[in-house]
mmCIF file of C-alpha atoms in Angstrom:
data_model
loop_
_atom_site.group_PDB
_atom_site.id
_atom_site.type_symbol
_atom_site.label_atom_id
_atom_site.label_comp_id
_atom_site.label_asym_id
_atom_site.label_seq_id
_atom_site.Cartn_x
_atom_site.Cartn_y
_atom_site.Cartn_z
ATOM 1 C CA UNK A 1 15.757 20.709 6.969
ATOM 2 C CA UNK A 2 17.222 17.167 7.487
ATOM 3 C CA UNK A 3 15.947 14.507 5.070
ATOM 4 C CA UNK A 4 14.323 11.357 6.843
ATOM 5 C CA UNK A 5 12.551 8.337 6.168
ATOM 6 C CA UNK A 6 9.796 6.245 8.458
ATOM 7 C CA UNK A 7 12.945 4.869 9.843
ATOM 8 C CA UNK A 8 13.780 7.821 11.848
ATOM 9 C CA UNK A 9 9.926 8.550 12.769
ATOM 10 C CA UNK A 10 10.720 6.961 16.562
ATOM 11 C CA UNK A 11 9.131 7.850 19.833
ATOM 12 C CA UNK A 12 11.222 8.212 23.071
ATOM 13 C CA UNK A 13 9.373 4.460 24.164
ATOM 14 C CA UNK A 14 10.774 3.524 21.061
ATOM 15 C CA UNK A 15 7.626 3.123 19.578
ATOM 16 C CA UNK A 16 7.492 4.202 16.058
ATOM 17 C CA UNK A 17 5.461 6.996 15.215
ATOM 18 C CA UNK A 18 4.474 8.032 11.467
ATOM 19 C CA UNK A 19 4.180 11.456 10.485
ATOM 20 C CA UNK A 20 1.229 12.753 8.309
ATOM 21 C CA UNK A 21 1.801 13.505 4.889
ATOM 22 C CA UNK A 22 2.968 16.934 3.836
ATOM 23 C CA UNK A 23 1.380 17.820 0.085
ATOM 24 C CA UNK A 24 -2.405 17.247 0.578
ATOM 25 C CA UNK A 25 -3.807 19.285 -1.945
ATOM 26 C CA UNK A 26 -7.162 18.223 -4.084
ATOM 27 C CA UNK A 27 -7.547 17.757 -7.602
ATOM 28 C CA UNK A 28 -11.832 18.550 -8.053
ATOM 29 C CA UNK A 29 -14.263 19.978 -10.474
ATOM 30 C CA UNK A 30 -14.801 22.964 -8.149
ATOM 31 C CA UNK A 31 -14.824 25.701 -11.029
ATOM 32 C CA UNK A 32 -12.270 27.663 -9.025
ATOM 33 C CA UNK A 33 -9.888 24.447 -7.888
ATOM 34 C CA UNK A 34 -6.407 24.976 -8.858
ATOM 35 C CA UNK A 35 -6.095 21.251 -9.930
ATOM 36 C CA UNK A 36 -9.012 20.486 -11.837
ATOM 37 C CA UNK A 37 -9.084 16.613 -13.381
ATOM 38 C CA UNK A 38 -8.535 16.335 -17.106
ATOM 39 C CA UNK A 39 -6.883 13.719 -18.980
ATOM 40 C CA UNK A 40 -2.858 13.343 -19.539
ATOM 41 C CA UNK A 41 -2.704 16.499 -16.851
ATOM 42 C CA UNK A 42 -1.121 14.330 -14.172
ATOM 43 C CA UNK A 43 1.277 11.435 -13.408
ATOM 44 C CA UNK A 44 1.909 8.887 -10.740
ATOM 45 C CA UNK A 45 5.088 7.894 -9.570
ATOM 46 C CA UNK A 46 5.054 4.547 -7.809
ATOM 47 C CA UNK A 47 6.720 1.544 -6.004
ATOM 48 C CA UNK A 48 5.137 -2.099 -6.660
ATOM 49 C CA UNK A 49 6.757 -2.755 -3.177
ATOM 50 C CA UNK A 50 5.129 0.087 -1.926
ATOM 51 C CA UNK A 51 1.657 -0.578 0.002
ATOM 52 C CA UNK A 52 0.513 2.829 0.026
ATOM 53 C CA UNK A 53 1.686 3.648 -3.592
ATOM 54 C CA UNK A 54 -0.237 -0.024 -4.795
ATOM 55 C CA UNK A 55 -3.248 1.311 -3.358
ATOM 56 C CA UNK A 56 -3.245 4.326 -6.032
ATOM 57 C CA UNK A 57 -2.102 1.541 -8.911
ATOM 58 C CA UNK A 58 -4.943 -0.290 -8.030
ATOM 59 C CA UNK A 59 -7.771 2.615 -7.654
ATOM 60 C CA UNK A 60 -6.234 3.472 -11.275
ATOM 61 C CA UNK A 61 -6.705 -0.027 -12.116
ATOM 62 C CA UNK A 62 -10.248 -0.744 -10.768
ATOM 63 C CA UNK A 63 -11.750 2.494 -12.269
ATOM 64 C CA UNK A 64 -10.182 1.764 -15.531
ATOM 65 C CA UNK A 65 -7.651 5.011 -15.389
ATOM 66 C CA UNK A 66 -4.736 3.615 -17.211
ATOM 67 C CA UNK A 67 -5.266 5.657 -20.363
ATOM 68 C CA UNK A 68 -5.613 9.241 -18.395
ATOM 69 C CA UNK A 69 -3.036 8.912 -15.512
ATOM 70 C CA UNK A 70 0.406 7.292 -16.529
ATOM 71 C CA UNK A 71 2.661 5.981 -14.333
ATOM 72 C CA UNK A 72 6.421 5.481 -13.594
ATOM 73 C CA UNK A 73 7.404 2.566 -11.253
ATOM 74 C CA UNK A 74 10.701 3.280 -9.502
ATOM 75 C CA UNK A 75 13.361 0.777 -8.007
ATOM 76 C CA UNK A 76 12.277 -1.147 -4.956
ATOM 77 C CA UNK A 77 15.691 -1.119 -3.433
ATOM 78 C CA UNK A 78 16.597 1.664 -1.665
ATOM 79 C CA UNK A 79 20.008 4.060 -2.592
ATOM 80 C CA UNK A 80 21.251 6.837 -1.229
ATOM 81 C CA UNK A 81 19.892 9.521 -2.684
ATOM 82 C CA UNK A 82 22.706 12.186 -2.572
ATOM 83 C CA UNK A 83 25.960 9.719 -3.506
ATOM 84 C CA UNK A 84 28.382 12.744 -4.221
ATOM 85 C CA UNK A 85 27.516 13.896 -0.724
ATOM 86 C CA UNK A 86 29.150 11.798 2.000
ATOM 87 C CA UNK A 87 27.488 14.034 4.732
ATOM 88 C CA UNK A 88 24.257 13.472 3.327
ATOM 89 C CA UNK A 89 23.023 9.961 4.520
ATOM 90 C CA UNK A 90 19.635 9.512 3.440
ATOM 91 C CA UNK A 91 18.316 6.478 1.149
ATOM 92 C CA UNK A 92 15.585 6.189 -0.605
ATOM 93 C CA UNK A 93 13.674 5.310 -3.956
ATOM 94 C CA UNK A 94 15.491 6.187 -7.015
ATOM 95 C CA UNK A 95 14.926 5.569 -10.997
ATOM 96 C CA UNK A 96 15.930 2.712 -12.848
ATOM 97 C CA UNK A 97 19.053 3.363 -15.375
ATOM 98 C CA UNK A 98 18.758 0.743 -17.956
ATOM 99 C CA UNK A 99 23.112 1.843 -18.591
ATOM 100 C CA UNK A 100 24.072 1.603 -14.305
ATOM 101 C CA UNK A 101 26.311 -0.844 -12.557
ATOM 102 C CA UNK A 102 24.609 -3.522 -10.360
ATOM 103 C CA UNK A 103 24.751 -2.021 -6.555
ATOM 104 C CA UNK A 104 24.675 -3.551 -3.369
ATOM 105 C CA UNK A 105 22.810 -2.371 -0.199
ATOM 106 C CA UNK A 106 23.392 1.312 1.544
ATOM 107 C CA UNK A 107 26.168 -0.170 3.637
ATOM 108 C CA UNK A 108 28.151 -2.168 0.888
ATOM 109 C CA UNK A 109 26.380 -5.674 1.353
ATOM 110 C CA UNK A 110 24.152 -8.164 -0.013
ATOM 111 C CA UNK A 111 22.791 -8.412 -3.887
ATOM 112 C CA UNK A 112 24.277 -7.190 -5.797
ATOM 113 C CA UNK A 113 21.112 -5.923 -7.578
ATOM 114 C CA UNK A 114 20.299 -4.884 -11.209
ATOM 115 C CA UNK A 115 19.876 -1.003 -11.888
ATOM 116 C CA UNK A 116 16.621 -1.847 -13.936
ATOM 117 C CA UNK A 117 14.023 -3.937 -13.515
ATOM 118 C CA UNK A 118 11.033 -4.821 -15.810
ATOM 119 C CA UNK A 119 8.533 -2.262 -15.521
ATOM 120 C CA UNK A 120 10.840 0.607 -13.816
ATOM 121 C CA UNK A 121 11.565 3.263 -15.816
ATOM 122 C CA UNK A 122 13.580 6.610 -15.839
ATOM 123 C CA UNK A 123 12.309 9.740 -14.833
ATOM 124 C CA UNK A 124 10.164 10.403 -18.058
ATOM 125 C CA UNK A 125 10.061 14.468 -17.304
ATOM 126 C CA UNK A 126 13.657 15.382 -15.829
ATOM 127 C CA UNK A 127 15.818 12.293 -16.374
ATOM 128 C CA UNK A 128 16.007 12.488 -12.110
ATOM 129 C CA UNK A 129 17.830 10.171 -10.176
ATOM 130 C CA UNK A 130 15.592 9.981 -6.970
ATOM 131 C CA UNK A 131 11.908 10.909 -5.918
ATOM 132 C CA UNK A 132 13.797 13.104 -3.452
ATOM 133 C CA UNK A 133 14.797 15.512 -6.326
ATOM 134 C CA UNK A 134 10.910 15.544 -7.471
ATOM 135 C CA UNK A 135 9.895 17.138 -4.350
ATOM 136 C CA UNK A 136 13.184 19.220 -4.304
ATOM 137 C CA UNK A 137 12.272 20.237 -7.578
ATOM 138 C CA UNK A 138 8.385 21.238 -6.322
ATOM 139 C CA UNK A 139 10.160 23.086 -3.648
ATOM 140 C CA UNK A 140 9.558 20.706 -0.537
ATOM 141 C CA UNK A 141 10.223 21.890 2.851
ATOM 142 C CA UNK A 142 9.197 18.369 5.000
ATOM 143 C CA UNK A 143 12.376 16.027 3.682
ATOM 144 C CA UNK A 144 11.077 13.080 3.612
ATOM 145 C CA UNK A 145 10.622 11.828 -0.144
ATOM 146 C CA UNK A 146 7.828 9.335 -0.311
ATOM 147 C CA UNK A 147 6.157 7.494 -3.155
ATOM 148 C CA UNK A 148 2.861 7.618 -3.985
ATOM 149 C CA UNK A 149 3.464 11.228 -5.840
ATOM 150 C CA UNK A 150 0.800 12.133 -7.734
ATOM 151 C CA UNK A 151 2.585 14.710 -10.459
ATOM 152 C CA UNK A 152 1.072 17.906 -12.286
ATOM 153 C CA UNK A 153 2.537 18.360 -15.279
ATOM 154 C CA UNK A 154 1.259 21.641 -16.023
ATOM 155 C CA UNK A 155 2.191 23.354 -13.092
ATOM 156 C CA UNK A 156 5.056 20.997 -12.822
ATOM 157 C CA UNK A 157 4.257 20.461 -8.952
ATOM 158 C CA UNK A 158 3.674 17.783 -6.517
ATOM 159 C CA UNK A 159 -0.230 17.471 -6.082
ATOM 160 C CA UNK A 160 -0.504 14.786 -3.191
ATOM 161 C CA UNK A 161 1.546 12.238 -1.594
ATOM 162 C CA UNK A 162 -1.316 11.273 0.469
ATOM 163 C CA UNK A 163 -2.680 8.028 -0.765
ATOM 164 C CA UNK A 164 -5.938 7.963 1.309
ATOM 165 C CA UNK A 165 -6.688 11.203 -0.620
ATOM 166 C CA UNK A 166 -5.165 9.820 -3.881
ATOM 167 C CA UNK A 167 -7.618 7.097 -4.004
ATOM 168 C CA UNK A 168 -10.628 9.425 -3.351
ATOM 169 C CA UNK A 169 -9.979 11.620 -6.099
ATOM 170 C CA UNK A 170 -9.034 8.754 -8.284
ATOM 171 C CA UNK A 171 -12.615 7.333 -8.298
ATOM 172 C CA UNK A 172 -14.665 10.843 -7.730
ATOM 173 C CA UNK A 173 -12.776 13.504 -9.823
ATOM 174 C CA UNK A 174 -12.161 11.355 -13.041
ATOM 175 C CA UNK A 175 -15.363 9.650 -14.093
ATOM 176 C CA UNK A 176 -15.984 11.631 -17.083
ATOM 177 C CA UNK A 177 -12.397 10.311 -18.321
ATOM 178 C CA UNK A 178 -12.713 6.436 -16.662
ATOM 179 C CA UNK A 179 -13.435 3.132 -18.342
ATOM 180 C CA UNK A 180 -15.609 2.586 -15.213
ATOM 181 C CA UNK A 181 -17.335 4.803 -14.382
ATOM 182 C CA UNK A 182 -19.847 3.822 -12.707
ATOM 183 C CA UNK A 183 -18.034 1.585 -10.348
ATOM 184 C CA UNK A 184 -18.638 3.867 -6.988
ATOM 185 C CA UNK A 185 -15.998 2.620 -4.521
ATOM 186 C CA UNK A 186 -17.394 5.083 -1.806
ATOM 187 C CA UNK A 187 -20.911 4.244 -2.048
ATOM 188 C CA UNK A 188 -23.125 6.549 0.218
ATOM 189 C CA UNK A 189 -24.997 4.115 2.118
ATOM 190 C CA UNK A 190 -21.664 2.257 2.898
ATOM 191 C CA UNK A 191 -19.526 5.676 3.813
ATOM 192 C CA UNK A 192 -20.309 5.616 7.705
ATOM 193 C CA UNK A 193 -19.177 2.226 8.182
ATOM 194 C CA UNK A 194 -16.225 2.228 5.836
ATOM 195 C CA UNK A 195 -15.056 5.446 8.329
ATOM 196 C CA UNK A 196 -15.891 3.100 11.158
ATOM 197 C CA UNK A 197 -13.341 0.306 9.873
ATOM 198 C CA UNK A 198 -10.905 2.480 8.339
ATOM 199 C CA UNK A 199 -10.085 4.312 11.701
ATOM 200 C CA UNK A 200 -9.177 0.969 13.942
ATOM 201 C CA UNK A 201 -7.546 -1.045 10.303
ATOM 202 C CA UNK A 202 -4.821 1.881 9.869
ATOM 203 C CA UNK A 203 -3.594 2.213 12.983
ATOM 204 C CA UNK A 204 -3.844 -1.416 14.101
ATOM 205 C CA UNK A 205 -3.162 -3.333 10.533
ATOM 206 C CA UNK A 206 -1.776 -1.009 7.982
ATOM 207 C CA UNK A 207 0.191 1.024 10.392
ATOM 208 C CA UNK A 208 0.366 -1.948 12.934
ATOM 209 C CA UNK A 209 2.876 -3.882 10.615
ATOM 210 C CA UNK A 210 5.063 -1.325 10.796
ATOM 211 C CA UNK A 211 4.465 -0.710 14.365
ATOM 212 C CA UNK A 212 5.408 -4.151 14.960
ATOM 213 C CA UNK A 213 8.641 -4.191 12.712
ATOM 214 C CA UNK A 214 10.068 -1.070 13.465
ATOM 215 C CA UNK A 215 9.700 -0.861 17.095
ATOM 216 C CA UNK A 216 12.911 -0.701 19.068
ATOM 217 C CA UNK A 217 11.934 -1.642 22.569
ATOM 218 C CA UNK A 218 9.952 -4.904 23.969
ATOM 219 C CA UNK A 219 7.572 -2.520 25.838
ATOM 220 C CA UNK A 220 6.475 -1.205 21.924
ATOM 221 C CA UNK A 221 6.471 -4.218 19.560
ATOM 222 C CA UNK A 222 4.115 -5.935 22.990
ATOM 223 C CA UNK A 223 1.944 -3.466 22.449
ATOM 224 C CA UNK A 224 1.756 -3.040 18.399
ATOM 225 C CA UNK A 225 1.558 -6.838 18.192
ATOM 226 C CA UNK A 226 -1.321 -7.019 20.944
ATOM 227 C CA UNK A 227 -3.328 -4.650 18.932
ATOM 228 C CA UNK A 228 -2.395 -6.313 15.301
ATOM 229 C CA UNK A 229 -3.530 -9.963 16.983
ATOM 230 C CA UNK A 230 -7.038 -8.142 17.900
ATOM 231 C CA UNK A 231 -7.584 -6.233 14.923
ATOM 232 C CA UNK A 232 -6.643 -9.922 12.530
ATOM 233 C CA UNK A 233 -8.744 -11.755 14.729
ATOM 234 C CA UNK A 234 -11.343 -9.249 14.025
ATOM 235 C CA UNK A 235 -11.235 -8.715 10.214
ATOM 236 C CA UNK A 236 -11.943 -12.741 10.448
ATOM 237 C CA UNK A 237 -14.870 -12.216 12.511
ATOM 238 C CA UNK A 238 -16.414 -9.493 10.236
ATOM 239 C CA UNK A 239 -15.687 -11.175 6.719
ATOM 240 C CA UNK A 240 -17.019 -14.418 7.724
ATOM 241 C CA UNK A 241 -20.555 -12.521 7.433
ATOM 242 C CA UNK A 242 -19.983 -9.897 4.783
ATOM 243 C CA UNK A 243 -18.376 -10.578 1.348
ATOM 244 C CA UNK A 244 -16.636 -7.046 1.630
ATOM 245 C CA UNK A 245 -14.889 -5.257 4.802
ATOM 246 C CA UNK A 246 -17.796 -2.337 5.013
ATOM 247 C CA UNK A 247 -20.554 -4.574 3.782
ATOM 248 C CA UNK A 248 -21.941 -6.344 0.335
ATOM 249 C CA UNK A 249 -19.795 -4.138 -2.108
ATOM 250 C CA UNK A 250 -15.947 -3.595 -2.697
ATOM 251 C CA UNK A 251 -15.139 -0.237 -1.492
ATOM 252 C CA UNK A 252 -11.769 1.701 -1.010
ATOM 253 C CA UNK A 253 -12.025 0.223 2.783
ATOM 254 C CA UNK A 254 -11.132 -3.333 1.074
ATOM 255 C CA UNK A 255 -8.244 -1.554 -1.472
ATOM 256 C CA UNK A 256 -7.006 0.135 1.693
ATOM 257 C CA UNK A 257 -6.804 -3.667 3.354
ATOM 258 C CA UNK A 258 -5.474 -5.669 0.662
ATOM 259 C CA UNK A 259 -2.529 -3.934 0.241
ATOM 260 C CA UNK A 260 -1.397 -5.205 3.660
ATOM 261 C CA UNK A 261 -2.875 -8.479 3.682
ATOM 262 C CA UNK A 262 -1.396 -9.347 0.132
ATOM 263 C CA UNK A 263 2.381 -8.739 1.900
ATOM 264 C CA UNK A 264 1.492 -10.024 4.823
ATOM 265 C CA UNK A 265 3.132 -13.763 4.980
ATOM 266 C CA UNK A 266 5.514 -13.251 2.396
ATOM 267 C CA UNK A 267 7.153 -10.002 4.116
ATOM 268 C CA UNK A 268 5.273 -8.978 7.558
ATOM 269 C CA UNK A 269 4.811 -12.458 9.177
ATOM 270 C CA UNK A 270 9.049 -12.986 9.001
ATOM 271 C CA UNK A 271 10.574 -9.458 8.660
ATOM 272 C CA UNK A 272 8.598 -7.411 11.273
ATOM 273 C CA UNK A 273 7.770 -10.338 13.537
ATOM 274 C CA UNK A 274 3.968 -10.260 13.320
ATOM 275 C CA UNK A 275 3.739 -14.179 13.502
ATOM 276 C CA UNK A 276 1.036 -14.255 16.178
ATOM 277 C CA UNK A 277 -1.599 -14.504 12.929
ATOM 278 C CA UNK A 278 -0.940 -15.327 9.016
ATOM 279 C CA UNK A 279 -3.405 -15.618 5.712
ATOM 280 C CA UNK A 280 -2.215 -18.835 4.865
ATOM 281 C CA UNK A 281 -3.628 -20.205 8.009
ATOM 282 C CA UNK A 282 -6.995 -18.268 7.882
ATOM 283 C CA UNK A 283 -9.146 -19.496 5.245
ATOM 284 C CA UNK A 284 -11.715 -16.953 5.406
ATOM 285 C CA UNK A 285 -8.932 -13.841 4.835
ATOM 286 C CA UNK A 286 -7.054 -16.174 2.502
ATOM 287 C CA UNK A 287 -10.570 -16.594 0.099
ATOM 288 C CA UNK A 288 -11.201 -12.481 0.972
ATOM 289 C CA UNK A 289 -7.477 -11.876 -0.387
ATOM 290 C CA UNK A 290 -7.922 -14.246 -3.354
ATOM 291 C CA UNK A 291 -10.985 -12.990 -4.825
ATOM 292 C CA UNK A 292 -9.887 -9.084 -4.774
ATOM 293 C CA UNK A 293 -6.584 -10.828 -6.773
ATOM 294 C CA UNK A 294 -8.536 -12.093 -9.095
ATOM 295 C CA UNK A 295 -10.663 -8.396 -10.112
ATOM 296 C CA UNK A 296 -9.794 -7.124 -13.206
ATOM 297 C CA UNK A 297 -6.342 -5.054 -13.267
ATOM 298 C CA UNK A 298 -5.479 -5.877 -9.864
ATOM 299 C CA UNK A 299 -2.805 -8.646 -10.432
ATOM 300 C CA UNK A 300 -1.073 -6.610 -12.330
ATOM 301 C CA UNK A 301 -0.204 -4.233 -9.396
ATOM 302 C CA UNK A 302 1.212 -6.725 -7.073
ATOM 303 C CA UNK A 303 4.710 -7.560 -7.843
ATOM 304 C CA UNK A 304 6.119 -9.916 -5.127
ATOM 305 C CA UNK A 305 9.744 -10.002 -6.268
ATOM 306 C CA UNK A 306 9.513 -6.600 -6.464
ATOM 307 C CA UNK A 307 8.213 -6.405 -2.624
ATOM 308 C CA UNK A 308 10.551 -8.588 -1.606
ATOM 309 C CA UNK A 309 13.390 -7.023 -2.910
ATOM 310 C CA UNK A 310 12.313 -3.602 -1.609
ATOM 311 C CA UNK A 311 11.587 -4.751 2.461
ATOM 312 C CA UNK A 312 14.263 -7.361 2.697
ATOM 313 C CA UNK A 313 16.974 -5.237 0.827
ATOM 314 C CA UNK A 314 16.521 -1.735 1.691
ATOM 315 C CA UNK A 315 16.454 -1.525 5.908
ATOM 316 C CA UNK A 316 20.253 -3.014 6.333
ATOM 317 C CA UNK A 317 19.697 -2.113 10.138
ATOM 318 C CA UNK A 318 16.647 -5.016 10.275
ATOM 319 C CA UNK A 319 18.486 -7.432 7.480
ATOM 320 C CA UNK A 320 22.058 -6.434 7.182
ATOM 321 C CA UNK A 321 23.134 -8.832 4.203
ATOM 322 C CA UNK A 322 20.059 -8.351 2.247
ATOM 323 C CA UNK A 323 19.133 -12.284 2.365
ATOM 324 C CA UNK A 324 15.462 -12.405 0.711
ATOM 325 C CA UNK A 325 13.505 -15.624 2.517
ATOM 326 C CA UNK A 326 12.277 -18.088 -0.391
ATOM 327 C CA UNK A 327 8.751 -18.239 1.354
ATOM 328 C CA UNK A 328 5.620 -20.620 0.061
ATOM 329 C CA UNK A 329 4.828 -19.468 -3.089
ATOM 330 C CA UNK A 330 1.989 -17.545 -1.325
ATOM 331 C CA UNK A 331 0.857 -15.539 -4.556
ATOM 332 C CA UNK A 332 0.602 -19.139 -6.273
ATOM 333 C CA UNK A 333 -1.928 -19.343 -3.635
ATOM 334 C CA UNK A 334 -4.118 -16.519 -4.749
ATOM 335 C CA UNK A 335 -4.811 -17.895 -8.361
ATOM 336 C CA UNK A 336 -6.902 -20.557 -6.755
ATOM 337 C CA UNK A 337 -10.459 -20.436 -6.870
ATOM 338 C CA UNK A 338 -12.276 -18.522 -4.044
ATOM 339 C CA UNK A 339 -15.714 -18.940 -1.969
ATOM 340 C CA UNK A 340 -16.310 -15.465 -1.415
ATOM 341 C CA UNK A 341 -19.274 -16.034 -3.509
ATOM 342 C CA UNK A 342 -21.040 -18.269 -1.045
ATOM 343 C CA UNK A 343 -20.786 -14.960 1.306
ATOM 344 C CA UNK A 344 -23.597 -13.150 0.385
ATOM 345 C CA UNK A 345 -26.339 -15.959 0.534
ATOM 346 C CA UNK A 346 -25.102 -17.600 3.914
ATOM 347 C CA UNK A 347 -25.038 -13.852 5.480
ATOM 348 C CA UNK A 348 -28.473 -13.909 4.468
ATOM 349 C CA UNK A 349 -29.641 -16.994 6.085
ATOM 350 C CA UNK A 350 -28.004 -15.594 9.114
ATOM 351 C CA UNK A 351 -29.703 -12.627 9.053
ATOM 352 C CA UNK A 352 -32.871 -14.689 8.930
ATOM 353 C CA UNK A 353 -32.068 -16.507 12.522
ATOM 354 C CA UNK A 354 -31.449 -19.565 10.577
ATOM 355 C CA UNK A 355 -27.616 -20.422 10.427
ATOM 356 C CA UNK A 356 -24.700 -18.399 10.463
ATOM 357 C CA UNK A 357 -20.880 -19.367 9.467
ATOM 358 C CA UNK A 358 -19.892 -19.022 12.905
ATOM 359 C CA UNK A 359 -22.097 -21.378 13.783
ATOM 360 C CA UNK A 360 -21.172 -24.056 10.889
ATOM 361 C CA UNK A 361 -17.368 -23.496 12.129
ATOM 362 C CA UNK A 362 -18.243 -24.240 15.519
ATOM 363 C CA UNK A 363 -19.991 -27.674 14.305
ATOM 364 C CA UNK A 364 -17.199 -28.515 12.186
ATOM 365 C CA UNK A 365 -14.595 -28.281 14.622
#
């Protein structure tokens, strides 16, 4: 087995081309499950720079989780993970050491950077120095060491690494344990569509970032950045008439979005060249971005140094000396007041035939 990261993950058109996640087991109430939820059982390791490990913070977050699941942030700059071993050239996220030296990128440059960071914290179970020894330690066979990990500390295992099933379990499995529980983010009458925007918003938003960024021929990033402009252009569209992504309530669909958007012109727009579209210049995703912000708990999961640090720092191969872009203070941005509010009423009027925003755009232009 060689270890990887998304880096290596590269068609022959040099299109990039993530794999699927390897641990997808299920934590349920299923009297004969092997994981079944209870509180304190299980831990989350994380990155704040991490979009797919922020959608788990927040899920924890939203449901009001923070007392049953804990949580250990790791480093958003990327080591190796296997110093001792020259041969071994694989980086990845490791654990802060509050008594390390200040390092500098995998190739020698840029930082240097501090070996602990507010809010990362040491391996609390096995004092380890990477997430790649958790999943050695769990007995992985698929080498490549990504965060979210949702940890079992009973059967000292890896339960998931799959954050669109971390999510769902998050707010179905744990209600009897959650400080809101009857906040439903996969509402019945809302699942169809939320399938129905979730399966073009991954490939062409979530995914497409990376798409864009990490393609290594013209042919490729044409192509990712095509589909990224279509799919932007249409998120506008759709939340200029509903409040929420699938419809009139927040939903795992809009946690699954945010964690893009919220990196989008600070990281995205420069470092993986998707500048056909940005937030900042689309008032109706900027207001959709701010008012999610603004929920209770979420804030709190979106670290923008942190983010910064991790993309601009950690690929020396797209940003050799580690040079992190000042950008516009675009989280200062987000504690402005929003008019997602106004949403609901004026998608009613167009729903009567009377007006819709489209409409009022058109006539202010």
């Amino acid at each position: 087995m060689v270890a990887r990261t998304a880096l290596d993950e590269m068609g022959d058109d040099g299109s990039f081309k993530r794999k699927d996640a390897a641990w997808r087991n299920w934590i349920s109430r299923e009297e004969d499950a092997k994981f079944k939820p209870e509180a304190s059982r299980y831990h989350l390791f994380v990155a704040y720079a991490c979009p797919w490990a922020t959608r788990t913070l927040m899920t924890r977050a939203v449901k009001g989780l923070e007392d049953v699941i804990d949580v250990t942030v790791v480093m958003p700059v990327w080591k190796k993970t296997k110093p001792e071993d020259p041969d071994d050239k694989h980086t990845g996220w490791v654990f802060a050491d509050p008594n390390g030296e200040p390092y500098r990128n995998t190739i020698g440059l840029g930082g240097p950077f501090q070996p602990s960071l507010p809010g990362n914290e040491p391996d609390p179970f096995y004092n380890s120095y990477s997430v790649r020894e958790l999943y050695e330690r769990a007995g992985d066979t698929d080498g490549k060491y990504t965060v979210p990990v949702l940890w079992d500390k009973k059967t000292n295992t890896i339960v998931s690494n799959e954050s669109a099933d971390i999510i769902k379990m998050l707010n179905r499995e744990f209600n009897a344990f959650a400080k809101n529980p009857d906040l439903e983010l996969e509402p019945e009458d809302l699942r169809e569509t939320m399938e129905e925007v979730d399966s073009w918003i991954y490939p062409n938003i979530n995914n497409g970032v990376y798409r864009c960024g990490f393609a290594k021929s013209q042919e490729a990033y044409d192509k990712a950045i095509e589909d990224l402009t279509e799919a932007f252009d249409r998120l506008e569209n759709i939340l200029s008439e509903r409040r929420y992504i699938a419809g009139d309530k927040f939903t795992l669909s809009d946690i699954r979005l945010f964690v893009t958007l919220v990196r989008y012109d600070e990281v995205y727009h420069v470092y993986f060249k998707t500048n056909t579209r940005s937030i900042i210049e689309t008032p109706v995703l900027l207001n959709y971005v701010r008012e999610i912000y603004q929920m209770p708990g979420v804030k709190e999961t979106v670290n923008m140094e942190q983010i910064k640090m991790h993309y601009y720092c950690s690929h020396p191969d797209l940003n050799k000396f580690s040079v992190i872009p000042k950008g516009n203070n675009f989280e200062g941005l987000l504690k402005m007041p929003h008019n997602r509010d106004q949403i609901m009423m004026l998608s009613q009027k167009s729903l009567d035939g009377s007006w819709s925003m489209r409409e009022e755009k058109k006539d202010s232009q």
